[in-house]
Amino acid sequence: MNEPLRLQKFLAQCGLASRRHAEEMIRQGRITVDGITITEMGAKITPGMQIVCLDGAPITLEEKPLTLLLNKPKGYVTTLSDPQGRPIVTSLLHGITARVFPVGRLDLDTEGALILTNDGMLAESIQHPRHEIKKSYEALVRGRPTGPGLSRLEKGIILEGKKTFPATLVIVKKMPQSTLVKITIHEGRKRQVKKMFAAIGNPVLSLKRIAYGQLFLGDLPTGAYKILSVKDLKKIFL
Ligand code: URA
């Protein structure tokens, strides 16, 4: 017999969502086990012995793990639905029937590398702070960041009462009114890069994520995606 498993872990293993998304679904009362709505986090289920439903539909385990890298265009939201009716990233995945979901988020006006997967465990390990997955961005910022400003960001600054972890910054291109800076961080706080540059007086004009770890966007066109191989997946953790 299968070992009992916490409900949110089961949902993540089914590839339905990351564990955090799964917890949200449970809290929202969308999950039933043997017909009973479960809204508490402590519940355990025995896979194969109980019927788990999402919005009334039974959840079946078998979907092959699939992970994609999308070059997200500006103007798309990274949630699976949007009450305001804005375009969602999964609408760009022509030909993909697996239920992939975005790993983490990018702002509406941020473009670039976005991983989507149906593998809840992989999503979780990419997002877990313990793994310190590096995320690199090209930020076009207003003006010219000063040496002291850049070294403040490199060492860490206080944002909303909490110090940021050290970052790596490289000036890529200087223009008369703006500067292109490559910044690598391993945290995922909301609007972190924009807040960091705003804090040194050089607000972000546009932002593009170019890599997770050593997995680079390369020449993937805007709006296009590619399926990641096992070799690609390993690069995320480098
Ligand atoms: N930092 C931001 O400010 N925005 C993003 O979309 C990603 C990182």
Tab-separated table of C-alpha atoms and ligand atoms in Angstrom:
chain	number	residue	atom	x	y	z
A	1	MET	CA	0.000	0.000	0.000
A	2	ASN	CA	1.162	3.555	-0.659
A	3	GLU	CA	2.388	5.617	2.290
A	4	PRO	CA	0.047	8.378	3.507
A	5	LEU	CA	1.103	11.758	2.141
A	6	ARG	CA	0.237	15.300	3.045
A	7	LEU	CA	-2.459	16.510	0.675
A	8	GLN	CA	-0.489	19.476	-0.656
A	9	LYS	CA	2.510	17.221	-1.347
A	10	PHE	CA	0.279	14.789	-3.222
A	11	LEU	CA	-1.109	17.646	-5.342
A	12	ALA	CA	2.413	18.854	-6.083
A	13	GLN	CA	3.512	15.343	-7.056
A	14	CYS	CA	0.539	15.061	-9.392
A	15	GLY	CA	2.025	18.001	-11.219
A	16	LEU	CA	-0.999	20.101	-10.481
A	17	ALA	CA	0.803	23.000	-8.900
A	18	SER	CA	3.764	23.925	-6.774
A	19	ARG	CA	3.187	23.136	-3.119
A	20	ARG	CA	2.417	26.800	-2.444
A	21	HIS	CA	-0.239	26.888	-5.201
A	22	ALA	CA	-1.610	23.593	-3.884
A	23	GLU	CA	-2.016	25.114	-0.429
A	24	GLU	CA	-3.906	28.001	-1.980
A	25	MET	CA	-6.284	25.571	-3.738
A	26	ILE	CA	-6.882	23.730	-0.459
A	27	ARG	CA	-7.537	26.958	1.412
A	28	GLN	CA	-9.997	28.025	-1.287
A	29	GLY	CA	-12.013	24.834	-0.673
A	30	ARG	CA	-11.424	23.512	-4.202
A	31	ILE	CA	-10.126	20.117	-3.126
A	32	THR	CA	-12.224	17.203	-1.941
A	33	VAL	CA	-11.049	13.843	-0.615
A	34	ASP	CA	-13.635	11.080	-0.937
A	35	GLY	CA	-16.267	13.759	-1.404
A	36	ILE	CA	-15.343	15.821	1.658
A	37	THR	CA	-13.984	19.335	1.191
A	38	ILE	CA	-10.618	19.712	2.889
A	39	THR	CA	-9.490	23.188	3.879
A	40	GLU	CA	-6.871	22.319	6.503
A	41	MET	CA	-3.197	21.879	5.716
A	42	GLY	CA	-2.533	18.917	8.022
A	43	ALA	CA	-4.700	16.412	6.107
A	44	LYS	CA	-3.039	13.248	4.835
A	45	ILE	CA	-4.217	10.987	2.070
A	46	THR	CA	-3.207	7.582	0.816
A	47	PRO	CA	-2.575	7.774	-2.937
A	48	GLY	CA	-4.474	5.122	-4.836
A	49	MET	CA	-6.864	4.514	-1.935
A	50	GLN	CA	-8.758	7.795	-1.915
A	51	ILE	CA	-10.369	9.919	-4.592
A	52	VAL	CA	-9.009	13.440	-4.685
A	53	CYS	CA	-10.881	15.987	-6.802
A	54	LEU	CA	-10.104	19.523	-7.900
A	55	ASP	CA	-13.234	21.570	-8.585
A	56	GLY	CA	-15.157	18.297	-8.649
A	57	ALA	CA	-12.927	16.563	-11.222
A	58	PRO	CA	-10.827	13.587	-10.109
A	59	ILE	CA	-7.096	14.156	-10.228
A	60	THR	CA	-5.146	11.528	-12.067
A	61	LEU	CA	-1.454	11.184	-11.534
A	62	GLU	CA	-0.155	10.214	-14.884
A	63	GLU	CA	1.260	13.085	-16.853
A	64	LYS	CA	4.837	12.899	-18.045
A	65	PRO	CA	7.009	15.613	-16.509
A	66	LEU	CA	7.419	18.492	-18.912
A	67	THR	CA	9.380	21.674	-18.387
A	68	LEU	CA	9.554	24.598	-20.785
A	69	LEU	CA	11.486	27.821	-21.079
A	70	LEU	CA	9.369	30.662	-22.435
A	71	ASN	CA	10.576	34.065	-23.570
A	72	LYS	CA	7.738	35.995	-21.966
A	73	PRO	CA	6.694	39.133	-23.820
A	74	LYS	CA	5.741	42.286	-21.920
A	75	GLY	CA	2.000	42.604	-21.285
A	76	TYR	CA	1.417	38.971	-20.229
A	77	VAL	CA	0.562	37.901	-16.686
A	78	THR	CA	2.279	34.901	-15.106
A	79	THR	CA	-0.835	33.637	-13.317
A	80	LEU	CA	-3.032	30.898	-14.783
A	81	SER	CA	-6.051	33.165	-15.000
A	82	ASP	CA	-6.586	36.880	-14.744
A	83	PRO	CA	-9.761	38.481	-13.415
A	84	GLN	CA	-8.926	41.599	-15.448
A	85	GLY	CA	-8.788	39.570	-18.653
A	86	ARG	CA	-5.180	40.357	-19.502
A	87	PRO	CA	-3.328	37.817	-21.658
A	88	ILE	CA	-1.831	34.888	-19.721
A	89	VAL	CA	1.511	33.276	-20.501
A	90	THR	CA	0.088	29.793	-21.031
A	91	SER	CA	-1.878	31.106	-24.040
A	92	LEU	CA	1.514	31.247	-25.815
A	93	LEU	CA	2.109	27.505	-25.445
A	94	HIS	CA	0.656	26.305	-28.732
A	95	GLY	CA	0.796	22.530	-29.047
A	96	ILE	CA	1.270	21.881	-25.314
A	97	THR	CA	-1.539	19.957	-23.665
A	98	ALA	CA	0.243	19.194	-20.355
A	99	ARG	CA	-0.950	21.286	-17.417
A	100	VAL	CA	2.185	23.341	-16.955
A	101	PHE	CA	2.282	26.324	-14.623
A	102	PRO	CA	4.787	29.161	-14.211
A	103	VAL	CA	7.607	28.721	-11.717
A	104	GLY	CA	7.647	31.987	-9.827
A	105	ARG	CA	6.557	35.217	-11.413
A	106	LEU	CA	7.556	38.050	-13.669
A	107	ASP	CA	5.857	41.442	-13.585
A	108	LEU	CA	3.400	42.335	-16.343
A	109	ASP	CA	5.951	44.699	-17.902
A	110	THR	CA	8.964	42.381	-17.451
A	111	GLU	CA	9.997	40.158	-20.329
A	112	GLY	CA	12.309	37.198	-20.710
A	113	ALA	CA	13.024	33.795	-19.234
A	114	LEU	CA	10.113	32.068	-17.537
A	115	ILE	CA	10.166	28.377	-16.668
A	116	LEU	CA	6.853	26.516	-16.803
A	117	THR	CA	6.464	22.936	-15.634
A	118	ASN	CA	3.942	20.319	-14.586
A	119	ASP	CA	6.488	18.929	-12.130
A	120	GLY	CA	5.550	20.282	-8.717
A	121	MET	CA	8.684	18.954	-7.045
A	122	LEU	CA	10.950	20.594	-9.616
A	123	ALA	CA	9.049	23.878	-9.258
A	124	GLU	CA	9.526	23.704	-5.553
A	125	SER	CA	13.230	23.024	-5.695
A	126	ILE	CA	13.779	25.910	-8.139
A	127	GLN	CA	11.938	28.263	-5.776
A	128	HIS	CA	13.248	27.002	-2.466
A	129	PRO	CA	15.581	29.618	-0.932
A	130	ARG	CA	17.913	26.808	0.177
A	131	HIS	CA	18.970	26.171	-3.430
A	132	GLU	CA	19.818	29.823	-4.031
A	133	ILE	CA	18.996	29.583	-7.748
A	134	LYS	CA	20.629	32.521	-9.491
A	135	LYS	CA	18.411	34.676	-11.666
A	136	SER	CA	20.058	37.120	-14.038
A	137	TYR	CA	18.376	40.196	-15.454
A	138	GLU	CA	19.249	42.938	-17.871
A	139	ALA	CA	17.915	46.146	-16.384
A	140	LEU	CA	17.808	49.334	-18.385
A	141	VAL	CA	17.983	51.996	-15.710
A	142	ARG	CA	17.644	55.735	-15.797
A	143	GLY	CA	20.865	57.703	-15.535
A	144	ARG	CA	24.242	56.312	-14.566
A	145	PRO	CA	24.510	54.299	-11.337
A	146	THR	CA	27.474	55.468	-9.264
A	147	GLY	CA	30.195	53.176	-7.923
A	148	PRO	CA	28.931	53.554	-4.351
A	149	GLY	CA	25.333	52.900	-5.507
A	150	LEU	CA	26.359	49.692	-7.255
A	151	SER	CA	28.423	48.512	-4.304
A	152	ARG	CA	25.455	49.095	-1.980
A	153	LEU	CA	23.412	46.756	-4.160
A	154	GLU	CA	26.283	44.275	-4.307
A	155	LYS	CA	26.570	44.129	-0.536
A	156	GLY	CA	22.814	44.178	0.127
A	157	ILE	CA	20.417	46.959	1.021
A	158	ILE	CA	17.467	47.145	3.370
A	159	LEU	CA	14.203	46.715	1.460
A	160	GLU	CA	11.021	46.780	3.502
A	161	GLY	CA	12.946	46.138	6.681
A	162	LYS	CA	14.952	43.171	5.386
A	163	LYS	CA	18.433	43.149	3.889
A	164	THR	CA	18.811	41.779	0.387
A	165	PHE	CA	21.406	39.076	-0.204
A	166	PRO	CA	24.578	40.082	-2.034
A	167	ALA	CA	24.060	40.643	-5.765
A	168	THR	CA	26.423	40.651	-8.755
A	169	LEU	CA	26.282	43.699	-11.017
A	170	VAL	CA	27.984	44.405	-14.329
A	171	ILE	CA	27.592	47.527	-16.450
A	172	VAL	CA	26.813	46.283	-19.963
A	173	LYS	CA	26.277	49.522	-21.891
A	174	LYS	CA	26.331	53.220	-21.126
A	175	MET	CA	23.961	55.491	-23.026
A	176	PRO	CA	23.514	59.252	-22.682
A	177	GLN	CA	20.364	59.047	-20.509
A	178	SER	CA	20.374	55.440	-19.337
A	179	THR	CA	22.545	52.448	-18.490
A	180	LEU	CA	22.129	48.753	-19.201
A	181	VAL	CA	23.121	46.738	-16.141
A	182	LYS	CA	23.283	42.974	-15.692
A	183	ILE	CA	22.213	41.987	-12.201
A	184	THR	CA	22.226	38.507	-10.700
A	185	ILE	CA	20.311	37.728	-7.510
A	186	HIS	CA	19.082	34.541	-5.907
A	187	GLU	CA	16.060	35.855	-4.077
A	188	GLY	CA	12.591	36.202	-5.498
A	189	ARG	CA	10.976	39.057	-3.642
A	190	LYS	CA	8.179	40.898	-5.396
A	191	ARG	CA	9.544	43.582	-7.764
A	192	GLN	CA	12.937	43.125	-6.164
A	193	VAL	CA	15.127	44.350	-9.004
A	194	LYS	CA	13.000	47.436	-9.566
A	195	LYS	CA	13.012	48.234	-5.853
A	196	MET	CA	16.776	47.758	-5.617
A	197	PHE	CA	17.553	50.194	-8.444
A	198	ALA	CA	14.927	52.661	-7.232
A	199	ALA	CA	16.686	52.625	-3.849
A	200	ILE	CA	19.918	53.952	-5.406
A	201	GLY	CA	18.109	56.575	-7.474
A	202	ASN	CA	18.246	54.805	-10.852
A	203	PRO	CA	14.733	53.524	-11.557
A	204	VAL	CA	14.293	50.627	-13.954
A	205	LEU	CA	12.967	51.640	-17.373
A	206	SER	CA	12.699	48.098	-18.676
A	207	LEU	CA	13.573	44.669	-17.361
A	208	LYS	CA	14.387	41.351	-18.957
A	209	ARG	CA	15.286	38.102	-17.209
A	210	ILE	CA	18.018	36.473	-19.230
A	211	ALA	CA	18.870	33.344	-17.224
A	212	TYR	CA	18.107	30.960	-14.406
A	213	GLY	CA	21.515	29.733	-13.197
A	214	GLN	CA	23.450	28.856	-16.345
A	215	LEU	CA	20.292	28.284	-18.407
A	216	PHE	CA	20.239	31.269	-20.729
A	217	LEU	CA	17.440	32.533	-22.915
A	218	GLY	CA	19.917	32.794	-25.801
A	219	ASP	CA	18.284	33.529	-29.124
A	220	LEU	CA	14.821	32.218	-28.221
A	221	PRO	CA	12.462	34.733	-29.886
A	222	THR	CA	10.034	36.763	-27.783
A	223	GLY	CA	6.831	34.765	-27.273
A	224	ALA	CA	8.497	31.446	-28.205
A	225	TYR	CA	9.218	28.504	-25.919
A	226	LYS	CA	11.439	25.439	-25.944
A	227	ILE	CA	11.152	22.124	-24.153
A	228	LEU	CA	13.979	21.663	-21.667
A	229	SER	CA	16.096	18.511	-21.696
A	230	VAL	CA	17.530	16.925	-18.547
A	231	LYS	CA	20.851	18.574	-19.461
A	232	ASP	CA	19.104	21.984	-19.627
A	233	LEU	CA	17.431	21.375	-16.265
A	234	LYS	CA	20.809	20.750	-14.634
A	235	LYS	CA	22.003	24.165	-15.831
A	236	ILE	CA	19.295	25.872	-13.742
A	237	PHE	CA	21.056	24.706	-10.584
A	238	LEU	CA	24.582	25.822	-11.625
B	1	URA	N1	12.338	41.904	-10.234
B	1	URA	C1	11.408	42.791	-10.595
B	1	URA	O1	11.433	43.934	-10.153
B	1	URA	N2	10.456	42.413	-11.477
B	1	URA	C2	10.407	41.189	-12.017
B	1	URA	O2	9.517	40.902	-12.814
B	1	URA	C3	11.385	40.265	-11.629
B	1	URA	C4	12.342	40.631	-10.727
